[in-house]
Coordinates of C-alpha atoms in Angstrom, one line a residue:
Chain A
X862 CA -10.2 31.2 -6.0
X863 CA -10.8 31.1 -10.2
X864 CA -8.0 29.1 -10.9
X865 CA -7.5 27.0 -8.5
X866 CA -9.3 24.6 -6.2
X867 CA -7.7 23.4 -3.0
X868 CA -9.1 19.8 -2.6
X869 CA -8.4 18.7 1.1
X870 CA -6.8 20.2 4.5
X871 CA -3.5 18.9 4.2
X872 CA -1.7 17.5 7.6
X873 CA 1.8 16.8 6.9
X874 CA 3.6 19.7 8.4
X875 CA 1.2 19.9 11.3
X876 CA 2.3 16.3 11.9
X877 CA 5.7 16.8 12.1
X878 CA 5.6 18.0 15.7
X879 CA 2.4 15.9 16.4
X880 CA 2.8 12.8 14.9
X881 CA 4.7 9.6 16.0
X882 CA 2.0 7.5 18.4
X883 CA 2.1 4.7 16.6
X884 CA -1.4 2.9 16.8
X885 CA -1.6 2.9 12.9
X886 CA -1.9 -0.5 11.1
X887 CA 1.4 -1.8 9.9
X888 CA 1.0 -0.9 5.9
X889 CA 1.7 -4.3 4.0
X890 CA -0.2 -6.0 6.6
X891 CA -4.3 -4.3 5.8
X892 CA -4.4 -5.4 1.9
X893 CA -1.5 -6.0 0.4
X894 CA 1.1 -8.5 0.7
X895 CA 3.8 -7.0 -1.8
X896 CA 3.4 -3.3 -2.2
X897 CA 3.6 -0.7 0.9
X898 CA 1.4 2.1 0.4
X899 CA 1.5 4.7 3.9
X900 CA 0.0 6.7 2.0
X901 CA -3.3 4.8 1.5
X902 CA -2.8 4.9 5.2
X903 CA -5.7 7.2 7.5
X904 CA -4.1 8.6 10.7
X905 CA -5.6 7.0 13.9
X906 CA -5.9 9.5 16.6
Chain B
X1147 CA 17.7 21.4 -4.0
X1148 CA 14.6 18.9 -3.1
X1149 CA 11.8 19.2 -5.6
X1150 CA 8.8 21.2 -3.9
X1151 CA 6.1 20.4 -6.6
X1152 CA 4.4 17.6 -8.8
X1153 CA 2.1 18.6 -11.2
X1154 CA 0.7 16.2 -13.8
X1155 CA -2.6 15.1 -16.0
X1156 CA -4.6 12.2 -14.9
X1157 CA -8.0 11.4 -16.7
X1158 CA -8.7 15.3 -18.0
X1159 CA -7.8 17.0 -15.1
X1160 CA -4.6 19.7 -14.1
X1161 CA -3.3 18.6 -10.5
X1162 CA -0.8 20.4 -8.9
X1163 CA 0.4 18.6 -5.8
X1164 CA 2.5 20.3 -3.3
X1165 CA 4.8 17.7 -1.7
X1166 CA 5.8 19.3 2.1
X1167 CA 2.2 19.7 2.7
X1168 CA 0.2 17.2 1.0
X1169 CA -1.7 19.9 -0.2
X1170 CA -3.5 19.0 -4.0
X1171 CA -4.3 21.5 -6.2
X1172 CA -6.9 21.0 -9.3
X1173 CA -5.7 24.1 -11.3
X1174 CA -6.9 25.3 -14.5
X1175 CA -4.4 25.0 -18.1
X1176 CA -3.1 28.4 -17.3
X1177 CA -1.9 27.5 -13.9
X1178 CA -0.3 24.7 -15.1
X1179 CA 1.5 25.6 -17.4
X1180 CA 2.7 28.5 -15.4
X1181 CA 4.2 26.4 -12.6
X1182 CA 7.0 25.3 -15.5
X1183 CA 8.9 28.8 -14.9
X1184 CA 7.1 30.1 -11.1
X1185 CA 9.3 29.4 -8.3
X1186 CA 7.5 32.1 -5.6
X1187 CA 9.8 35.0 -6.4
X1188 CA 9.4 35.6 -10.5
X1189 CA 5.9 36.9 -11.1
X1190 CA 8.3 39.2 -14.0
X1191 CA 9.7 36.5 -15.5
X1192 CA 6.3 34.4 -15.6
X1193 CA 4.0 37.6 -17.0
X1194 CA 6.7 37.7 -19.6
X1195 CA 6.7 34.2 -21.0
X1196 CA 3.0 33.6 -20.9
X1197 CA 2.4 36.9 -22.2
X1198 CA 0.2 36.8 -25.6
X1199 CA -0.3 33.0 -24.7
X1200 CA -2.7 34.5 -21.8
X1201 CA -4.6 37.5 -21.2
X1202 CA -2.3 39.6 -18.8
X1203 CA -4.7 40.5 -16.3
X1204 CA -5.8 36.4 -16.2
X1205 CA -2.0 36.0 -15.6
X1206 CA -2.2 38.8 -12.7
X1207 CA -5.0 37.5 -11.2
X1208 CA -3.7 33.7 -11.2
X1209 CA -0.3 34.6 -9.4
X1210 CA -2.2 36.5 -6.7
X1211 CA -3.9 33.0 -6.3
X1212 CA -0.3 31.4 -6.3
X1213 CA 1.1 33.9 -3.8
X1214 CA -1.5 33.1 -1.3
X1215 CA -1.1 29.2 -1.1
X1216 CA 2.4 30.3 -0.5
X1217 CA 1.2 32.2 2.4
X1218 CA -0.8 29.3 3.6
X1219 CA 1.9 27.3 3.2
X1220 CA 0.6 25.3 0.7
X1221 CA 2.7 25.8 -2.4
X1222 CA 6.4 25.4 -2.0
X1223 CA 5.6 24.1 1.6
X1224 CA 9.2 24.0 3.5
X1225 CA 11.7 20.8 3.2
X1226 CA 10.4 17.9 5.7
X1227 CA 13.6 16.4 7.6
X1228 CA 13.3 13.5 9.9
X1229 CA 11.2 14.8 12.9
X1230 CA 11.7 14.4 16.6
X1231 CA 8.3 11.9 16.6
X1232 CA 10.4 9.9 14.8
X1233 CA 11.8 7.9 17.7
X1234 CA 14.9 6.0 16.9
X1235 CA 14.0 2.5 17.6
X1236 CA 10.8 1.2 17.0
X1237 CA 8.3 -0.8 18.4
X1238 CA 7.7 -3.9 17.5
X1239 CA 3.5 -4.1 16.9
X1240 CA 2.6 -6.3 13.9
X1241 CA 3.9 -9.8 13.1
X1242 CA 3.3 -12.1 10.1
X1243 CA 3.1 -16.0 11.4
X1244 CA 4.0 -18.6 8.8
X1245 CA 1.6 -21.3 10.1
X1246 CA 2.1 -23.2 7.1
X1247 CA 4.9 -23.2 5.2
X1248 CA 3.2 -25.8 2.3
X1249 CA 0.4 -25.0 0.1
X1250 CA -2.3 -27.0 -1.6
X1251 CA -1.8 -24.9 -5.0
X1252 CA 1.0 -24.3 -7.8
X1253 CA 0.8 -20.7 -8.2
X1254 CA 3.5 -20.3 -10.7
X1255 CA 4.3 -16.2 -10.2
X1256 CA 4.8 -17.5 -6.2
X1257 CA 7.2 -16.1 -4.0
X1258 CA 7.4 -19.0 -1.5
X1259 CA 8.1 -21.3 -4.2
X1260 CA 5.5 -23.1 -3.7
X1261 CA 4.8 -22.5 0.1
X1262 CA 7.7 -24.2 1.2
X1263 CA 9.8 -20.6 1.1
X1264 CA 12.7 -22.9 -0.3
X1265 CA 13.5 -25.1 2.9
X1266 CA 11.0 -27.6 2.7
X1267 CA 7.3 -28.3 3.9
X1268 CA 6.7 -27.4 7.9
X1269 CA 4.1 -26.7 10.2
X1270 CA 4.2 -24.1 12.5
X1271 CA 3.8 -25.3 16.4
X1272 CA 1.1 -24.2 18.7
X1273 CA 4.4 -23.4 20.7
X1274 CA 5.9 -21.1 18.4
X1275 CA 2.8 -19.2 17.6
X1276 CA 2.1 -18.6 21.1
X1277 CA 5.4 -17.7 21.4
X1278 CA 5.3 -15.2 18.8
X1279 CA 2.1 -13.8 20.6
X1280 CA 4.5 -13.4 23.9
X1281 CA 6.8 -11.7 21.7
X1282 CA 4.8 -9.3 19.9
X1283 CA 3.4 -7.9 24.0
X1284 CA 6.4 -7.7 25.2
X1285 CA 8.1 -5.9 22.9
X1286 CA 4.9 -3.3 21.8
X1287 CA 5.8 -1.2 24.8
X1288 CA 2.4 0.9 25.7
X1289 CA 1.5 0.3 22.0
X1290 CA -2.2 -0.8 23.0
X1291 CA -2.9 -2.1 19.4
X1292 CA -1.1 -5.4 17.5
X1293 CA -1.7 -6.7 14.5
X1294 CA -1.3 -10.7 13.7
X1295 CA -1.6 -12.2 10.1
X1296 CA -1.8 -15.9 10.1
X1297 CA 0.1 -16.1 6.6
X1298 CA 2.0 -19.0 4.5
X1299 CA 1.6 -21.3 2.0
X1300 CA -1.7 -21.9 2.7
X1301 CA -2.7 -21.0 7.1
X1302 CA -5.8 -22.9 7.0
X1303 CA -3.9 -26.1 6.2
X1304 CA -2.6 -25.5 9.9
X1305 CA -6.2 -24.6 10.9
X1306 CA -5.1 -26.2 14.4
X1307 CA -2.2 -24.3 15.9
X1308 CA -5.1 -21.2 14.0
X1309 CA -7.2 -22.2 16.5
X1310 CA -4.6 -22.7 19.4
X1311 CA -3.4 -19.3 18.7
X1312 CA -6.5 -17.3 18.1
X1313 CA -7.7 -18.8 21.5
X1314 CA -4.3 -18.2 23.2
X1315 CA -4.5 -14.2 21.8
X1316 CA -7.8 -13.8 23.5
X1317 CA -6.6 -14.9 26.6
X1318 CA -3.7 -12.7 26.5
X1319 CA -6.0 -9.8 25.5
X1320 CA -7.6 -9.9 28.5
X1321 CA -4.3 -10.3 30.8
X1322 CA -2.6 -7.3 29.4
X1323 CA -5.1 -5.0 28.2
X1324 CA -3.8 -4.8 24.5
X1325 CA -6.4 -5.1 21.8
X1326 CA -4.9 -7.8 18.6
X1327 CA -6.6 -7.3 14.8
X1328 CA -6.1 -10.7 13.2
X1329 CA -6.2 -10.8 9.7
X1330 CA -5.6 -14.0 7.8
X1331 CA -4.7 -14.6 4.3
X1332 CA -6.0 -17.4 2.2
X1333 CA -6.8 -18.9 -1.8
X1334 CA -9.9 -20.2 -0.7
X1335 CA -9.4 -23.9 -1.0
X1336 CA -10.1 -24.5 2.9
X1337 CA -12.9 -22.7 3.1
X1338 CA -15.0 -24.7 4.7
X1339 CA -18.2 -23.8 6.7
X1340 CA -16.2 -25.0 9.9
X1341 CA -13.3 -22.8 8.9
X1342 CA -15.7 -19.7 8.1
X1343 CA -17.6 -20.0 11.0
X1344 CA -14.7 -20.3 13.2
X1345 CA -13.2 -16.7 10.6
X1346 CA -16.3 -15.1 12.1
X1347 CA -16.5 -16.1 15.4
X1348 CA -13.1 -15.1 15.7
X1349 CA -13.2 -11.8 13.8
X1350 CA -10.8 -12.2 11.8
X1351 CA -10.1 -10.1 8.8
X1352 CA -9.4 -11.9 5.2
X1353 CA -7.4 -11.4 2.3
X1354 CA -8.9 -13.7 -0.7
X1355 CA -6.3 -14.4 -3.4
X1356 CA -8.5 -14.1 -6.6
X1357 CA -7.0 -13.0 -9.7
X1358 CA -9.8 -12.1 -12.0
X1359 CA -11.3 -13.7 -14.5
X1360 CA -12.0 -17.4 -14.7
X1361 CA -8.9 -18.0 -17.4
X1362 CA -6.5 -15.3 -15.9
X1363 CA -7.0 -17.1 -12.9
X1364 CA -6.6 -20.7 -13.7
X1365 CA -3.6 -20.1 -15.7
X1366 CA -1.7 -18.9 -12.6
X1367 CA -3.2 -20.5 -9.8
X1368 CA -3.7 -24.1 -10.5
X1369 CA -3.7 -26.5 -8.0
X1370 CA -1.3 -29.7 -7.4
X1371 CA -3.1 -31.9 -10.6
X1372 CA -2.6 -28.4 -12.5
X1373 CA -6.2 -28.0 -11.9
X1374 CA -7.8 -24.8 -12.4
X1375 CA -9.3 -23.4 -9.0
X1376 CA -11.7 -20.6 -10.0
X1377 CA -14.7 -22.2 -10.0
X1378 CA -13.9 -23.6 -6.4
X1379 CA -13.0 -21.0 -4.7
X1380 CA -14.8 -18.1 -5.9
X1381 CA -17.8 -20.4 -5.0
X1382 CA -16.2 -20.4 -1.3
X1383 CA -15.0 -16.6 -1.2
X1384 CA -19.0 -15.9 -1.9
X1385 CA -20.0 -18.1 0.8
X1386 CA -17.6 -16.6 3.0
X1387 CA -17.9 -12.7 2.2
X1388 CA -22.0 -13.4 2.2
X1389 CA -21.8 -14.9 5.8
X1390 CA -20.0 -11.5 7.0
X1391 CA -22.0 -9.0 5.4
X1392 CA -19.4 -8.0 2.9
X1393 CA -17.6 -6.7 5.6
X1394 CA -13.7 -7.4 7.2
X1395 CA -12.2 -8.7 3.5
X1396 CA -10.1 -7.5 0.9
X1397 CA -10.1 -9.9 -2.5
X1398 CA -6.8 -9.5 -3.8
X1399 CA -5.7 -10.6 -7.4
X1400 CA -1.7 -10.5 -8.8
X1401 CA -2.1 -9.1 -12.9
X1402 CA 0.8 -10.6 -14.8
X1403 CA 2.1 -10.0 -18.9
X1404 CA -0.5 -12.4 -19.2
X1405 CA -3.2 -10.3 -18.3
X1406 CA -1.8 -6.6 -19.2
X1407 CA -5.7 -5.7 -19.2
X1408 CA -6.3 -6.0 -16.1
X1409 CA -9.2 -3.8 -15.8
X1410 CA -11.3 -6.4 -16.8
X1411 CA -10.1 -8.3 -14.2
X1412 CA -10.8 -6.1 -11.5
X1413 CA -14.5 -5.7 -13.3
X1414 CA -15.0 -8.9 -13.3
X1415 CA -14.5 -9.2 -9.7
X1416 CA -16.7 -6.5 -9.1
X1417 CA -19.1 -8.0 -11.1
X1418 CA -19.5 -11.3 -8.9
X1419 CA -20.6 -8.9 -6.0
X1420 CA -17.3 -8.0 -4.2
X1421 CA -16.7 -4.5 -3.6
X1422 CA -13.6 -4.3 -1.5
X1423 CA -11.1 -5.0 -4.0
X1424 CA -7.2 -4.8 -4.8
X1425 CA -4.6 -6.3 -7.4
X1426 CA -1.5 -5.5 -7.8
X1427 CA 1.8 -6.6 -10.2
X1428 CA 3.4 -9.7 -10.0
X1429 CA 7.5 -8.9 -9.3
X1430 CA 8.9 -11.7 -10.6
X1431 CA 13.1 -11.8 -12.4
X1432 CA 13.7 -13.1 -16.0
X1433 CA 10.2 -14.7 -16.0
X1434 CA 7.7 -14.8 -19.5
X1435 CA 5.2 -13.4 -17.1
X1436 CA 7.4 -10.2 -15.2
X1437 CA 6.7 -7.2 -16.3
X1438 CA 10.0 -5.1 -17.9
X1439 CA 10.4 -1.8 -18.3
X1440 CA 9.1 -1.7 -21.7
X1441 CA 5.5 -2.6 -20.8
X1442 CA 5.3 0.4 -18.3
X1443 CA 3.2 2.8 -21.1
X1444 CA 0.7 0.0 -21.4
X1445 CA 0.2 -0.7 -17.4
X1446 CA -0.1 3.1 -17.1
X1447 CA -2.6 3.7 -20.2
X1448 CA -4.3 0.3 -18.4
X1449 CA -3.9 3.0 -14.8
X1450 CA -6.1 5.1 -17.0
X1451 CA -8.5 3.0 -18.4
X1452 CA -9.0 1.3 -14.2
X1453 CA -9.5 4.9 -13.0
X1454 CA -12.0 5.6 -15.5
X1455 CA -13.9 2.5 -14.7
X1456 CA -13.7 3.0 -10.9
X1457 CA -15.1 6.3 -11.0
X1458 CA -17.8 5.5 -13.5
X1459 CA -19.1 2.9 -11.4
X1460 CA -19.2 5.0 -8.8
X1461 CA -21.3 7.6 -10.5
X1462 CA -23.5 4.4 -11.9
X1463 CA -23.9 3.6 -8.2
X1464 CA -22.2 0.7 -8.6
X1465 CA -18.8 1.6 -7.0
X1466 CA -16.1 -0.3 -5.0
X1467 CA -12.9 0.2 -3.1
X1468 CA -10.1 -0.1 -4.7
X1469 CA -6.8 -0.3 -2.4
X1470 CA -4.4 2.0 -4.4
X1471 CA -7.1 4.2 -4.7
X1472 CA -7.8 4.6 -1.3
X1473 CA -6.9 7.8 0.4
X1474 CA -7.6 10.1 2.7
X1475 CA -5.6 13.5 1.3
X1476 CA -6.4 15.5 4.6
X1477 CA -6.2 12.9 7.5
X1478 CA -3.8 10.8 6.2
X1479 CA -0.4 9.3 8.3
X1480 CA 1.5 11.5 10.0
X1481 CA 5.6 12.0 8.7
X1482 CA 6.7 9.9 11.5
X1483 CA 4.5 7.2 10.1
X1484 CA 5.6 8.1 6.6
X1485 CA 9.0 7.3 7.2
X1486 CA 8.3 4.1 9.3
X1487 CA 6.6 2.7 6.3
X1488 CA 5.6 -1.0 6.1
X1489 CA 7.5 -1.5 9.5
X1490 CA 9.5 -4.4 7.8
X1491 CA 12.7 -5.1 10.4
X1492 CA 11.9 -2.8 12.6
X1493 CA 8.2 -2.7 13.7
X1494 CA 6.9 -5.5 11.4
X1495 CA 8.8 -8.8 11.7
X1496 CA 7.9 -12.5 9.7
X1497 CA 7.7 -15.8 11.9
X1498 CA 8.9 -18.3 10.5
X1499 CA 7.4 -21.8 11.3
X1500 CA 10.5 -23.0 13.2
X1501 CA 10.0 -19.7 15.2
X1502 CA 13.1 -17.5 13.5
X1503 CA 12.3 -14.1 13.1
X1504 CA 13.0 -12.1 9.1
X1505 CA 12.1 -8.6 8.9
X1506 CA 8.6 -9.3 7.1
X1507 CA 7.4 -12.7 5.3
X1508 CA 9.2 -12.0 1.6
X1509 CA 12.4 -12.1 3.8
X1510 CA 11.7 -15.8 5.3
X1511 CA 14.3 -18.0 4.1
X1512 CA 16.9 -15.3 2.9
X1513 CA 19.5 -16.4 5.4
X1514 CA 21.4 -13.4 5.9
X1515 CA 18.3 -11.5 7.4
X1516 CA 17.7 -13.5 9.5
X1517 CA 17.2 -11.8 13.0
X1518 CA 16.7 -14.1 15.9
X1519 CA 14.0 -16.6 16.5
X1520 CA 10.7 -16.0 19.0
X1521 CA 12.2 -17.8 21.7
X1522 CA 15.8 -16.1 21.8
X1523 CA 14.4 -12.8 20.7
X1524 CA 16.5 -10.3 17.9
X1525 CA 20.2 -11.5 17.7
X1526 CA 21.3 -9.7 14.6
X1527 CA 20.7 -6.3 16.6
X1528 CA 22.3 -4.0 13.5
X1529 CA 19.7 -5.3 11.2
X1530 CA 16.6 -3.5 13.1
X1531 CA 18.0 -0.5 13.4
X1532 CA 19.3 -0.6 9.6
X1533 CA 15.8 -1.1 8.7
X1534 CA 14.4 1.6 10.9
X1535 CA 16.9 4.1 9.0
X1536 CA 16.5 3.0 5.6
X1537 CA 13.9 5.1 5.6
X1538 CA 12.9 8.0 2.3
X1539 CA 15.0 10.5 3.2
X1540 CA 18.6 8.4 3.8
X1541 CA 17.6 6.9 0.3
X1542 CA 19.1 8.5 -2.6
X1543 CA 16.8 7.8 -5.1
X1544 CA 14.0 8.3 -3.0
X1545 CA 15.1 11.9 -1.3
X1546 CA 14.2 13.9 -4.1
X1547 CA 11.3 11.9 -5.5
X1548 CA 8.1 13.9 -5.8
X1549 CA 6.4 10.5 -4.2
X1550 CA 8.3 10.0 -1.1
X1551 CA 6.2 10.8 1.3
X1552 CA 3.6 8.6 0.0
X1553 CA 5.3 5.4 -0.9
X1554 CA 7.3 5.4 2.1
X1555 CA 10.4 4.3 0.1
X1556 CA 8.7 1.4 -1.6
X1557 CA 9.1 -2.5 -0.8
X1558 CA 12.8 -3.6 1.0
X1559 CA 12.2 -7.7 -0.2
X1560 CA 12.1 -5.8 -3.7
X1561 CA 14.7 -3.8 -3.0
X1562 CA 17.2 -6.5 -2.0
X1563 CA 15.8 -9.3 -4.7
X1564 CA 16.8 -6.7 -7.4
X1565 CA 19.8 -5.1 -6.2
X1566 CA 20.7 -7.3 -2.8
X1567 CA 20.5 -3.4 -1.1
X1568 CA 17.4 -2.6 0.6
X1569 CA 18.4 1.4 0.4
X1570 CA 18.3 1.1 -3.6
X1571 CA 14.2 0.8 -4.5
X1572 CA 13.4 -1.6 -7.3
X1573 CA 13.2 1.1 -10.3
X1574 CA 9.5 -0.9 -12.2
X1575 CA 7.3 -1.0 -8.7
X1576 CA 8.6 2.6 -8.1
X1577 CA 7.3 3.6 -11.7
X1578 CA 4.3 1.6 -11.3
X1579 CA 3.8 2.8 -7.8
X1580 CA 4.6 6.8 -8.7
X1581 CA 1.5 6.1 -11.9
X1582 CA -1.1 4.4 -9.6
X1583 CA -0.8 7.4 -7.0
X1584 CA -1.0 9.4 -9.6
X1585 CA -4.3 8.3 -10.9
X1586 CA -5.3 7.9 -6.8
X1587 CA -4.9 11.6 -6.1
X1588 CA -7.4 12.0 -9.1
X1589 CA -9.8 10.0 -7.8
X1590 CA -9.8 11.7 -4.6
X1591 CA -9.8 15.5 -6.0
X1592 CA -12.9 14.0 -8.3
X1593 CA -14.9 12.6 -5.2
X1594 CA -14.1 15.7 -3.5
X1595 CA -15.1 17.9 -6.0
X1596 CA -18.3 15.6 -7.0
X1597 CA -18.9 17.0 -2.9
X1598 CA -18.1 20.5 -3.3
X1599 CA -17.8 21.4 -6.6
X1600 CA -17.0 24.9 -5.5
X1601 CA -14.7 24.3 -3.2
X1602 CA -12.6 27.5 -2.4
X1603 CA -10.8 28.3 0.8

């Protein structure tokens, strides 16, 4: 495209049916003890 | 009607996000300017008002482009409503243990007041951390992965029952089959080669309280004489991150109204050789040093001037992680996972060193969250579930907010110190939070593009 530039393959509505395992780190817990960030989060199936 | 789009202009460039898909757009000034009147069905209407501003067959050519993200589902992406993976009680898989509740420093912008969380100094037992491991495996269901931060005050000043427990997880590993990341979060003071040998024997993951600079640092986090501590413990942090490779830490600083430029802060951490870094505001009430909402167009021109120096570095070779910045805009969590959010209540609970249970640590000593204790197990059975459904989409303010499916609601201690309701966000962090993903989508679509600097698809 000229105009625009698609920067990533996004997941979320793929995920709505096949999300929900669980394994993922609890948020707060990897970095940061005041601020929850999922999305800083990467999926770990 | 939910908003579908975000558009905005971080460091130079035009990003159009679209929020059901996660899909981000770097567009050109004609695009984005367009996307004020284009809803998907106006092409007439959008020729019409752009008309003379841009050249008609640019106009033509650009919604063609429009109408086929739609296609692809990546423009106006449908609405997102809670999804069957989102099972209705969760699993409990990551606990915070207050080995200490006492500290050997006087952080003034502290939480814990201190370390003592208001109720005096204690030591956790060996009993009630091993407890608490008991807890966490039988209530992770076929969860195989936990997740156990020794936390406080200050854990290494119960470097003991750290031991006890560390030794008593292994065992358990081993029994059950489930695999426990440890992460422990400490200001350095205890850092002795004992301790860091026993860190990385034990793999355990860090989180190094460092604020900055030298006198941004010893202004907040003095120790009991009213000491400064920089000199000490970045001295230890070296010796520790050195004796790991510069690998399992994050060095994590709290900027203040004292230090509104903190940029230089997280330079200067850089610059004494760590390169997994994060800070973050303080969230204090009615203090000299809380941030109001009058400051907010300095910490976001400060956003910009931190996003600018993260991605020069990085083209200088010289780059480093930076946690908000952090983000994987393709493989990122699932909506399940979105909506679970830190966990706090429901999947994440705080141990307190007696043993009672608070949905995560900023909780511990607010008595009317109190849950249970590891011995008894959950009491307060409405609270759990009230956590597990204060999720985005029951919150008011957060339902139509352009960032909800990346903030996951923003943080429910915050919440309730602000407005005593954890389903009404705490309005600063959420600004805060909505400018620093901002400026983190930008620094993803620039690495990407730095990649593939023709990507088209």
């Amino acid at each position: 495209m000229k105009h625009i530039k698609t920067v990533n393959k996004p997941s979320l509505q793929r995920t709505v049916h096949t999300g929900g395992c669980g394994e993922c780190q609890a948020s707060c817990q990897s970095a940061c003890k005041t601020s929850c960030t999922v999305g800083n989060q990467v999926c770990e199936k | 009607m939910k908003v579908k789009i975000h558009k905005f202009q971080q460091n130079g460039m035009y990003i159009l996000l679209d929020i059901n898909s996660g899909a981000v757009h770097v567009v050109d000034q004609m695009i984005y300017d367009m996307m004020d009147v284009f809803d998907g069905t106006n092409d007439e209407a959008v020729t019409e008002k752009f008309d003379g501003r841009y050249p008609r067959e640019e106009l033509r050519e650009a919604l063609g482009e429009l109408h086929k993200l739609i296609e692809q589902q990546e423009l106006f992406a449908p609405d997102i409503d809670v999804p069957p993976t989102f099972k209705s009680e969760g699993l409990v898989k990551s606990m915070c243990l207050m080995i200490a509740h006492d500290c050997n420093l006087r952080c003034k912008y502290c939480f814990a007041d201190t370390g003592d969380f208001g109720g005096g100094r204690a030591l956790m037992s060996a009993e009630v951390g091993k407890a608490a491991i008991d807890y966490i495996i039988d209530h992770s269901g076929n969860r195989k992965h936990c997740e156990v931060d020794f936390f406080g005050g200050e854990p290494l000043m119960n470097m003991p029952v750290v031991k006890e427990v560390t030794a008593y997880v292994r065992k358990r590993e081993k029994e059950t089959g489930k695999i426990f990341k440890l992460t422990l979060t400490t200001n350095g003071m205890l850092l002795t080669d004992e301790n860091i040998k026993f860190l990385n024997d034990n793999a355990i993951s860090l989180v190094l309280s460092l604020d900055g600079r030298k006198d941004v640092h010893d202004r907040m986090r003095p120790d009991m004489g009213g000491h400064g501590t920089y000199d000490r413990v970045l001295k230890n942090f070296k010796k520790m991150v050195d004796s790991r490779g510069g690998k399992n830490y994050y060095l994590r600083g709290t900027y203040t109204a004292y230090n509104p430029d903190f940029t230089k802060d997280v330079l200067s951490m850089a610059d004494e050789g760590f390169n997994i870094l994060s800070i973050e505001p303080v969230v204090a009430k009615d203090m000299p040093y809380g941030f109001t909402e009058k400051d907010l167009p300095h910490i976001f021109d400060e956003y910009d001037r931190l996003t600018e120096a993260y991605l020069s570095r990085h083209k200088e070779g010289k780059g480093f992680f930076f946690f908000h910045f952090n983000m994987d805009l393709s493989n990122g969590p699932c909506v399940a996972k979105r909506l679970s959010g830190c966990g706090a209540g429901h999947e994440y609970y705080a141990v307190a060193a007696n043993g009672d249970l608070y949905p995560c640590h900023q909780f511990v000593g607010r008595d009317k969250y109190k849950l249970g204790n590891v011995f008894a197990g959950v009491q307060n059975k409405e609270l759990p579930q009230y956590f597990r459904e204060s999720h985005v989409l029951n919150k008011e303010k957060c339902r139509d907010c352009w960032a909800r499916f990346f903030c996951s609601g923003g943080c429910h201690a915050n919440a309730d110190l602000f407005h005593g309701d954890i389903r009404q966000p705490y309005e600063l962090g959420c600004e805060i939070q909505k400018k620093r993903l901002e400026c983190a989508i930008m620094v993803q679509a620039s690495l990407a593009l730095e990649k593939e600097p023709d990507i088209i698809r």
